[in-house]
Short mmCIF file of C-alpha atoms in Angstrom, two decimals:
data_model
loop_
_atom_site.label_atom_id
_atom_site.label_comp_id
_atom_site.label_asym_id
_atom_site.label_seq_id
_atom_site.Cartn_x
_atom_site.Cartn_y
_atom_site.Cartn_z
CA MET A 1 112.42 -5.64 9.65
CA ASN A 2 115.22 -7.37 11.48
CA SER A 3 115.63 -7.68 15.24
CA GLY A 4 118.17 -4.82 15.52
CA GLU A 5 115.77 -2.32 13.98
CA GLN A 6 112.92 -3.52 16.26
CA GLU A 7 115.05 -2.96 19.40
CA HIS A 8 116.01 0.54 18.17
CA ASP A 9 112.33 1.43 17.64
CA LYS A 10 111.47 0.23 21.17
CA GLU A 11 114.17 2.48 22.63
CA LEU A 12 112.75 5.50 20.80
CA GLU A 13 109.22 4.70 22.02
CA ALA A 14 110.34 4.29 25.67
CA PRO A 15 109.52 7.21 27.98
CA ALA A 16 112.27 9.74 28.80
CA GLU A 17 112.52 8.76 32.49
CA ASP A 18 113.29 5.12 31.56
CA ARG A 19 116.22 6.00 29.30
CA ALA A 20 119.74 5.69 30.71
CA PRO A 21 121.62 8.99 31.06
CA PRO A 22 124.35 9.49 28.48
CA ASN A 23 127.87 8.73 29.60
CA PRO A 24 129.98 11.91 29.59
CA ALA A 25 133.05 9.84 28.76
CA MET A 26 131.40 8.72 25.51
CA VAL A 27 130.84 12.32 24.35
CA PRO A 28 133.92 13.11 22.27
CA PHE A 29 133.77 16.94 22.37
CA ALA A 30 132.29 17.78 25.81
CA PRO A 31 133.65 21.19 26.80
CA PRO A 32 135.22 21.33 30.30
CA GLU A 33 133.74 23.68 32.89
CA ALA A 34 135.62 26.97 32.86
CA PRO A 35 136.78 28.23 36.27
CA LEU A 36 135.50 31.58 37.53
CA ALA A 37 137.80 34.33 36.33
CA ALA A 38 139.31 36.53 39.01
CA PRO A 39 138.45 40.22 38.64
CA GLU A 40 141.12 42.19 36.90
CA PRO A 41 142.84 44.86 39.04
CA THR A 42 141.95 48.41 38.09
CA PRO A 43 145.07 50.58 37.71
CA SER A 44 145.12 54.05 39.22
CA THR A 45 144.01 56.80 36.84
CA HIS A 46 145.47 59.60 38.96
CA SER A 47 148.81 61.28 38.43
CA ARG A 48 151.96 59.67 39.77
CA LEU A 49 152.67 62.71 41.93
CA ALA A 50 149.24 62.51 43.62
CA ASP A 51 149.64 58.77 44.31
CA ALA A 52 153.15 59.34 45.68
CA ALA A 53 151.87 62.08 48.02
CA LEU A 54 149.10 59.76 49.25
CA VAL A 55 151.59 56.96 49.92
CA MET A 56 153.97 59.31 51.76
CA LEU A 57 151.11 60.49 53.98
CA LEU A 58 150.21 56.90 54.90
CA VAL A 59 153.80 55.90 55.64
CA VAL A 60 154.50 59.01 57.73
CA GLY A 61 151.20 58.71 59.58
CA TYR A 62 151.16 54.95 60.23
CA VAL A 63 154.52 53.26 59.57
CA SER A 64 157.05 55.76 60.95
CA PRO A 65 155.73 55.99 64.55
CA THR A 66 155.11 52.24 64.67
CA VAL A 67 158.61 51.32 63.51
CA ALA A 68 160.22 53.80 65.92
CA ALA A 69 158.20 52.41 68.84
CA LEU A 70 158.96 48.77 68.05
CA VAL A 71 162.69 49.34 67.57
CA ALA A 72 162.98 51.45 70.71
CA LEU A 73 161.11 48.91 72.80
CA ALA A 74 163.05 45.97 71.39
CA THR A 75 166.54 47.30 71.98
CA GLY A 76 168.58 49.78 73.90
CA ALA A 77 171.66 49.01 71.81
CA ARG A 78 174.50 51.43 71.19
CA GLY A 79 177.36 51.78 68.78
CA LEU A 80 177.29 49.61 65.67
CA ALA A 81 174.10 47.79 66.69
CA PHE A 82 172.41 51.13 67.24
CA ILE A 83 173.33 52.28 63.72
CA CYS A 84 172.17 48.98 62.26
CA PHE A 85 168.76 49.32 63.88
CA GLY A 86 168.45 52.90 62.62
CA ILE A 87 169.37 51.92 59.07
CA ALA A 88 166.94 48.99 59.24
CA ALA A 89 164.13 51.32 60.32
CA VAL A 90 164.86 53.72 57.45
CA GLY A 91 165.00 50.76 55.08
CA ILE A 92 161.59 49.55 56.29
CA GLY A 93 160.11 52.96 55.62
CA ILE A 94 161.56 53.12 52.09
CA TRP A 95 160.40 49.56 51.39
CA ALA A 96 156.89 50.43 52.60
CA ILE A 97 156.78 53.50 50.35
CA ILE A 98 157.89 51.58 47.23
CA ARG A 99 155.61 48.61 47.81
CA LEU A 100 152.55 50.68 48.64
CA TYR A 101 153.16 52.96 45.65
CA ARG A 102 153.37 50.03 43.24
CA ARG A 103 150.22 48.49 44.66
CA THR A 104 148.38 51.80 44.38
CA ARG A 105 149.40 52.20 40.74
CA THR A 106 148.36 48.66 39.76
CA HIS A 107 145.27 48.08 41.95
CA GLY A 108 143.97 51.63 42.33
CA ARG A 109 143.92 53.88 45.35
CA GLY A 110 140.67 52.61 46.91
CA ALA A 111 142.20 50.90 49.95
CA ALA A 112 144.91 53.56 50.36
CA LEU A 113 142.34 56.36 50.29
CA ALA A 114 140.22 54.58 52.90
CA TRP A 115 143.20 54.42 55.28
CA ALA A 116 143.98 58.07 54.52
CA ASP A 117 140.40 59.00 55.45
CA ILE A 118 140.79 57.28 58.82
CA LEU A 119 144.12 59.00 59.43
CA VAL A 120 143.07 62.52 58.42
CA LEU A 121 139.51 62.58 59.76
CA GLY A 122 139.99 60.45 62.89
CA ILE A 123 143.53 59.88 64.14
CA LEU A 124 145.06 63.31 63.45
CA PRO A 125 142.21 65.32 65.08
CA ALA A 126 142.40 63.08 68.18
CA TRP A 127 146.19 63.47 68.23
CA GLY A 128 145.83 67.24 67.87
CA LEU A 129 143.33 67.41 70.74
CA PHE A 130 145.87 65.60 72.91
CA TYR A 131 148.54 68.19 72.06
CA ASN A 132 146.01 70.97 72.62
CA HIS A 133 145.27 69.69 76.13
CA ILE A 134 148.83 69.27 77.38
CA VAL A 135 150.37 72.61 76.36
CA ASN A 136 150.11 75.83 78.38
CA ALA A 137 146.42 76.52 79.08
CA THR A 138 147.06 80.04 80.42
CA CYS A 139 148.56 83.11 78.78
CA GLN A 140 151.21 83.54 81.48
CA VAL A 141 154.86 82.83 80.75
CA MET A 142 158.14 83.37 82.55
CA GLU A 143 160.35 86.11 81.14
CA CYS A 144 163.16 83.82 79.99
CA GLU A 145 160.72 81.50 78.17
CA ALA A 146 158.57 84.13 76.44
CA SER A 147 160.24 83.73 73.04
CA GLY A 148 159.64 80.00 72.81
CA GLU A 149 156.44 79.34 74.76
CA VAL A 150 153.65 77.26 73.17
CA PHE A 151 150.12 78.19 74.23
CA ARG A 152 146.89 76.28 73.80
CA PRO A 153 145.62 76.98 70.24
CA LEU A 154 141.94 76.06 70.83
CA ALA A 155 140.05 76.99 73.99
CA GLU A 156 138.50 74.30 76.16
CA PRO A 157 135.67 73.29 76.57
CA GLU A 158 134.64 75.17 73.38
CA VAL A 159 136.82 72.84 71.31
CA PHE A 160 134.53 69.90 72.05
CA GLY A 161 131.67 71.61 70.23
CA LEU A 162 134.02 72.15 67.30
CA LEU A 163 134.90 68.45 67.42
CA ALA A 164 131.19 67.54 67.23
CA PHE A 165 130.80 69.75 64.17
CA HIS A 166 133.84 68.08 62.57
CA LEU A 167 132.24 64.68 63.13
CA VAL A 168 129.05 65.86 61.39
CA THR A 169 130.96 67.08 58.34
CA ALA A 170 133.00 63.87 58.32
CA LEU A 171 129.71 61.94 58.28
CA ALA A 172 128.63 63.89 55.19
CA TYR A 173 131.94 62.98 53.54
CA VAL A 174 131.55 59.28 54.40
CA VAL A 175 127.97 59.22 53.06
CA SER A 176 129.18 60.82 49.84
CA ARG A 177 131.92 58.23 49.48
CA ARG A 178 129.61 55.29 50.17
CA ARG A 179 126.57 56.40 48.13
CA ARG A 180 127.52 57.77 44.73
CA ALA A 181 123.93 57.92 43.45
CA ALA A 182 121.79 60.94 44.26
CA LEU A 183 120.07 60.68 47.64
CA HIS A 184 116.33 60.98 48.12
CA PRO A 185 114.69 63.21 49.19
CA PRO A 186 116.64 65.95 47.38
CA MET A 187 117.22 67.80 50.67
CA ALA A 188 119.40 64.89 51.88
CA GLU A 189 121.60 65.24 48.78
CA LEU A 190 121.81 68.98 49.31
CA LEU A 191 122.80 68.55 52.98
CA VAL A 192 125.71 66.29 51.98
CA HIS A 193 127.10 69.02 49.69
CA ALA A 194 126.46 71.79 52.22
CA GLY A 195 128.04 69.75 55.03
CA MET A 196 131.29 69.32 53.12
CA LEU A 197 131.33 73.02 52.15
CA ALA A 198 130.81 74.05 55.80
CA GLY A 199 133.56 71.65 56.87
CA MET A 200 135.95 73.19 54.34
CA ALA A 201 135.15 76.67 55.70
CA ILE A 202 135.85 75.68 59.30
CA HIS A 203 139.12 73.90 58.45
CA VAL A 204 140.36 76.83 56.37
CA LEU A 205 139.71 78.97 59.45
CA LEU A 206 141.67 76.47 61.56
CA ALA A 207 144.61 76.54 59.15
CA VAL A 208 144.68 80.35 59.26
CA HIS A 209 144.47 80.30 63.06
CA PHE A 210 147.37 77.81 63.42
CA GLY A 211 149.58 79.96 61.19
CA LYS A 212 153.24 78.91 61.36
CA TRP A 213 152.42 75.51 62.84
CA VAL A 214 151.04 74.36 59.47
CA LEU A 215 154.51 74.85 57.98
CA ILE A 216 156.09 73.11 60.96
CA GLY A 217 153.82 70.12 60.27
CA VAL A 218 155.41 69.88 56.82
CA VAL A 219 159.00 70.25 58.03
CA PHE A 220 158.86 68.03 61.13
CA PRO A 221 156.63 65.00 60.57
CA PRO A 222 155.46 62.74 62.08
CA ALA A 223 155.53 64.46 65.51
CA PHE A 224 153.82 67.64 64.18
CA LEU A 225 151.65 65.98 61.52
CA PRO A 226 148.40 66.96 63.37
CA CYS A 227 149.18 70.59 62.49
CA LEU A 228 148.52 69.64 58.86
CA SER A 229 145.14 68.08 59.63
CA PRO A 230 143.05 71.14 58.56
CA VAL A 231 144.84 71.41 55.20
CA LEU A 232 144.54 67.69 54.51
CA THR A 233 140.84 67.76 55.44
CA VAL A 234 140.18 70.62 53.02
CA ILE A 235 141.89 68.63 50.26
CA LEU A 236 139.79 65.52 50.95
CA TYR A 237 136.50 67.43 51.18
CA GLY A 238 137.26 69.50 48.09
CA ALA A 239 138.15 66.50 45.93
CA GLU A 240 135.06 64.57 47.03
CA LEU A 241 132.75 67.57 46.57
CA ARG A 242 134.05 68.16 43.06
CA HIS A 243 133.61 64.49 42.14
CA ARG A 244 130.03 64.40 43.48
CA LEU A 245 129.07 67.60 41.66
CA ARG A 246 130.39 66.07 38.44
CA LEU A 247 128.25 62.98 39.03
CA ARG A 248 125.16 65.16 39.51
CA GLY A 249 126.09 67.03 36.33
CA ALA A 250 126.29 63.75 34.41
CA ASP A 251 122.89 62.73 35.83
CA ALA A 252 121.35 66.02 34.69
CA ARG A 253 122.75 65.67 31.17
CA ALA A 254 121.48 62.08 30.93
CA ILE A 255 117.96 63.08 32.02
CA GLY A 256 117.79 66.11 29.74
CA LYS A 257 119.02 64.32 26.60
CA PRO A 258 116.14 63.98 24.07
CA LEU A 259 115.23 60.62 22.57
CA ALA A 260 116.47 60.18 18.99
CA VAL A 261 114.02 59.07 16.29
CA TYR A 262 116.73 57.73 14.06
CA ARG A 263 119.74 55.65 14.95
CA GLU A 264 122.72 57.84 15.87
CA GLY A 265 126.32 57.14 15.10
CA PRO A 266 129.04 56.99 17.74
CA GLU A 267 130.20 60.25 19.23
CA GLN A 268 133.44 61.46 17.74
CA SER A 269 134.52 63.71 20.61
CA PHE A 270 133.98 63.77 24.37
CA LEU A 271 133.27 66.90 26.34
CA PRO A 272 135.02 67.22 29.72
CA GLU A 273 132.90 66.46 32.76
CA LYS A 274 131.26 69.52 34.26
CA ILE A 275 129.96 70.14 37.75
CA HIS A 276 126.26 70.69 38.34
CA ARG A 277 126.09 74.43 38.94
CA PRO A 278 122.52 74.54 40.36
CA THR A 279 123.46 72.02 43.06
CA LEU A 280 126.63 73.96 43.86
CA LEU A 281 124.75 77.25 44.16
CA ARG A 282 122.08 75.72 46.41
CA ALA A 283 124.79 74.14 48.60
CA LEU A 284 126.63 77.48 48.84
CA ALA A 285 123.38 79.09 49.98
CA LEU A 286 122.69 76.33 52.55
CA SER A 287 126.20 76.04 54.05
CA PRO A 288 125.91 79.34 56.05
CA VAL A 289 122.71 77.95 57.54
CA VAL A 290 124.64 74.84 58.65
CA LEU A 291 127.31 77.04 60.22
CA GLY A 292 124.60 79.12 61.87
CA VAL A 293 123.00 76.04 63.43
CA HIS A 294 126.40 75.10 64.85
CA ALA A 295 126.82 78.63 66.26
CA VAL A 296 123.38 78.52 67.89
CA ILE A 297 124.04 75.13 69.49
CA GLN A 298 127.41 76.36 70.79
CA ALA A 299 125.78 79.51 72.20
CA VAL A 300 123.09 77.51 73.99
CA TRP A 301 125.58 75.00 75.35
CA LEU A 302 128.16 77.54 76.55
CA GLY A 303 125.70 80.25 77.58
CA HIS A 304 127.44 82.87 75.45
CA ALA A 305 126.33 84.35 72.14
CA ALA A 306 129.86 84.19 70.68
CA GLY A 307 130.57 80.66 71.95
CA ALA A 308 131.40 79.35 68.48
CA LEU A 309 134.06 82.05 68.00
CA GLN A 310 135.52 81.76 71.48
CA VAL A 311 137.23 78.52 70.54
CA PHE A 312 139.60 80.76 68.52
CA THR A 313 139.47 84.11 70.31
CA ARG A 314 139.82 82.88 73.92
CA THR A 315 143.46 81.98 73.21
CA CYS A 316 146.73 83.86 72.90
CA ASP A 317 149.64 84.12 70.44
CA TYR A 318 147.71 82.75 67.42
CA THR A 319 146.21 84.44 64.37
CA LEU A 320 142.66 84.84 65.71
CA SER A 321 143.59 85.09 69.41
CA ARG A 322 142.31 88.02 71.48
CA LEU A 323 143.91 87.42 74.89
CA PRO A 324 147.23 89.16 75.64
CA VAL A 325 150.34 87.27 76.71
CA GLU A 326 151.33 88.08 80.31
CA VAL A 327 155.10 87.92 80.90
CA LEU A 328 155.98 87.17 84.53
CA PRO A 329 159.37 88.23 85.97
CA GLY A 330 161.35 85.70 87.96
CA ASP A 331 164.23 83.29 88.02
CA CYS A 332 164.06 80.71 85.24
CA HIS A 333 165.83 77.47 84.74
CA TYR A 334 165.75 74.64 82.26
CA LEU A 335 163.66 71.62 83.10
CA CYS A 336 164.83 68.09 82.51
CA THR A 337 164.53 66.77 78.97
CA VAL A 338 161.27 64.98 78.34
CA ALA A 339 162.89 61.67 77.44
CA ALA A 340 164.73 61.48 80.75
CA ARG A 341 161.47 61.99 82.67
CA GLY A 342 159.93 58.78 81.34
CA HIS A 343 159.90 55.36 82.92
CA SER A 344 163.44 54.18 83.63
CA TRP A 345 162.91 50.76 82.02
CA LEU A 346 162.37 52.53 78.67
CA VAL A 347 164.38 55.76 78.67
CA ARG A 348 167.35 54.16 80.51
CA PRO A 349 168.86 57.03 82.58
CA LEU A 350 172.66 56.88 82.79
CA ARG A 351 173.75 59.41 85.40
CA MET A 352 173.12 62.84 86.93
CA GLY A 353 174.46 65.84 85.06
CA ARG A 354 174.42 69.61 85.38
CA ARG A 355 173.05 72.22 82.98
CA GLY A 356 173.28 75.89 83.93
CA GLY A 357 174.10 74.90 87.50
CA VAL A 358 170.91 72.84 87.81
CA PRO A 359 171.13 69.04 88.27
CA ILE A 360 169.41 67.04 85.53
CA ILE A 361 169.00 63.36 84.62
CA VAL A 362 171.02 62.37 81.57
CA ASN A 363 170.13 59.43 79.36
CA ARG A 364 171.66 58.25 76.10
CA GLN A 365 169.23 60.12 73.87
CA LEU A 366 169.84 63.45 75.62
CA ALA A 367 173.62 63.02 75.51
CA VAL A 368 173.62 62.12 71.79
CA ALA A 369 171.43 65.11 70.92
CA ASN A 370 173.66 67.51 72.87
CA ALA A 371 176.81 66.00 71.34
CA PHE A 372 175.31 66.57 67.89
CA GLU A 373 174.65 70.22 68.78
CA ASP A 374 178.18 70.55 70.17
CA LEU A 375 179.59 69.25 66.86
CA LEU A 376 177.49 71.80 64.94
CA HIS A 377 178.79 74.69 67.08
CA GLU A 378 182.35 73.45 66.59
CA ARG A 379 182.34 72.92 62.81
CA TRP A 380 179.41 75.04 61.52
CA PRO A 381 178.76 77.70 64.19
CA ARG A 382 176.19 79.70 62.17
CA PHE A 383 174.10 76.65 61.46
CA GLY A 384 174.50 75.61 65.11
CA ARG A 385 173.10 78.93 66.32
CA LEU A 386 170.18 78.61 63.89
CA ALA A 387 169.46 75.08 65.14
CA ARG A 388 169.54 76.29 68.75
CA ARG A 389 167.11 79.15 68.04
CA THR A 390 164.78 76.75 66.21
CA TYR A 391 164.84 74.32 69.12
CA ASP A 392 164.20 77.08 71.68
CA LEU A 393 161.24 78.26 69.60
CA LEU A 394 159.64 74.88 68.92
CA ALA A 395 160.77 71.96 71.02
CA ARG A 396 161.76 73.34 74.43
CA PRO A 397 158.38 74.89 75.31
CA VAL A 398 156.60 71.67 74.37
CA CYS A 399 158.97 69.64 76.53
CA ASN A 400 158.37 71.90 79.51
CA TYR A 401 154.67 71.04 79.58
CA LEU A 402 154.77 67.31 78.96
CA ARG A 403 154.40 66.30 82.60
CA PRO A 404 153.17 62.69 82.90
CA ALA A 405 155.77 59.93 82.64
CA TRP A 406 153.81 58.04 79.97
CA VAL A 407 153.73 61.19 77.82
CA SER A 408 157.51 61.38 78.14
CA ASP A 409 157.67 57.75 76.99
CA VAL A 410 155.72 58.64 73.84
CA VAL A 411 157.99 61.61 73.08
CA TYR A 412 161.04 59.42 73.67
CA LEU A 413 159.79 56.94 71.06
CA LEU A 414 158.96 59.68 68.57
CA MET A 415 162.46 61.13 68.94
CA LYS A 416 164.18 57.81 68.25
CA PRO A 417 164.61 58.43 64.47
CA ALA A 418 166.21 61.81 65.21
CA GLU A 419 168.58 60.16 67.70
CA TRP A 420 169.68 57.67 65.06
CA VAL A 421 170.38 60.51 62.59
CA PHE A 422 172.35 62.47 65.20
CA TYR A 423 174.53 59.49 66.04
CA LEU A 424 175.13 58.68 62.37
CA VAL A 425 176.29 62.27 61.77
CA LEU A 426 178.66 62.00 64.74
CA VAL A 427 180.14 58.76 63.42
CA LEU A 428 180.68 60.19 59.94
CA LEU A 429 181.72 63.79 60.67
CA ASP A 430 183.29 63.91 64.14
CA PRO A 431 187.10 64.04 63.67
CA ARG A 432 187.54 62.53 67.13
CA SER A 433 185.85 59.68 68.95
CA PRO A 434 182.05 60.20 69.01
CA GLU A 435 181.71 58.29 72.29
CA THR A 436 184.22 60.62 73.96
CA ARG A 437 182.17 63.65 72.95
CA ILE A 438 178.93 62.00 74.08
CA ASP A 439 180.40 61.00 77.44
CA ARG A 440 181.53 64.52 78.37
CA MET A 441 178.07 66.10 77.84
CA TYR A 442 176.50 67.74 80.94
CA ARG A 443 179.45 67.08 83.22
#
């Protein structure tokens, strides 16, 4: 045995801790460490129309008021600069719709639906309560304003009990969204279903009570978007309840499937998902109990057996109202436009004007809106009369009861997009100088 073989035998006999670690550079085929793969985005499985409606709701609810407020606060420009800012705001809205729609289609609607939940279940009810508080709290109206008066749709303080019930049903919805598996004990799972069913019943009642204002919420967003809150809530609750019942149906089929003795081949067809009927029937039986508990709490709190119903009946001029409207005779006059009653640093009053013999404050927004109406009466008189009747019915009564200056500031910002549209129509369709028409308003 030569010396080389003796040294090799000594290396093999040496303990493992005394051996030198192998050099990675000497290993010819060492595989490199693979980086962690990023999770693949999950495309949306819903219809394009449903995703587009979700995106439009988010843009109207979040982007439109924000853009109008920022542009109005940043500039008081007129003329060409004014049009440029208006076009830029419209462009931002269109860009937001396209970008959010593409992201929803490629990455799913998880984040978009979460923001929609916050908007529909939180922001819009709070916004609606604000409107409910500032409009006419009585059922008395002057004779000349009877055709266009807006009364309080939900009685106070009864509405605060209704708000608490809404928060309870919203909690059931959030629990259902966060915990897809069946809850234990079974009564907790049943309460989640019954809570959403009771919430749907209350919001259907609200939509019926609001009546025409639901349609106005569709035609005039974002200012009247809170009128759509009951309908949107019913859609959210209904979709979530259906999805959860299907999950419980899948759980029941998985538990009831017998074990196979022999190996089975792959299924050749797939049955559509079905809801779990026993859970639905038990929830339908429990939901009146949930509504009854709410009625009892309202009766104890308000000291009246029908306290839960008084939130609807102790109002006037709505579907479920029971109080009559009292028309008061007297001299009536128009009040100043809401925008001109705001803080001067924002609404920028120009001069004093006269309307019906009454002095009023005129700002740029008021003059542009009246010039637009004057152009309608001049070129399309029938449409102009229709626009005037619509305004007298909807906008003027609201303006008459928006008293605080900061509320006028908010209305001024919300009306900015309409002002831009009015001025653009004047520039394109007025055969004479638009500024001349605007300047002669209320003189």
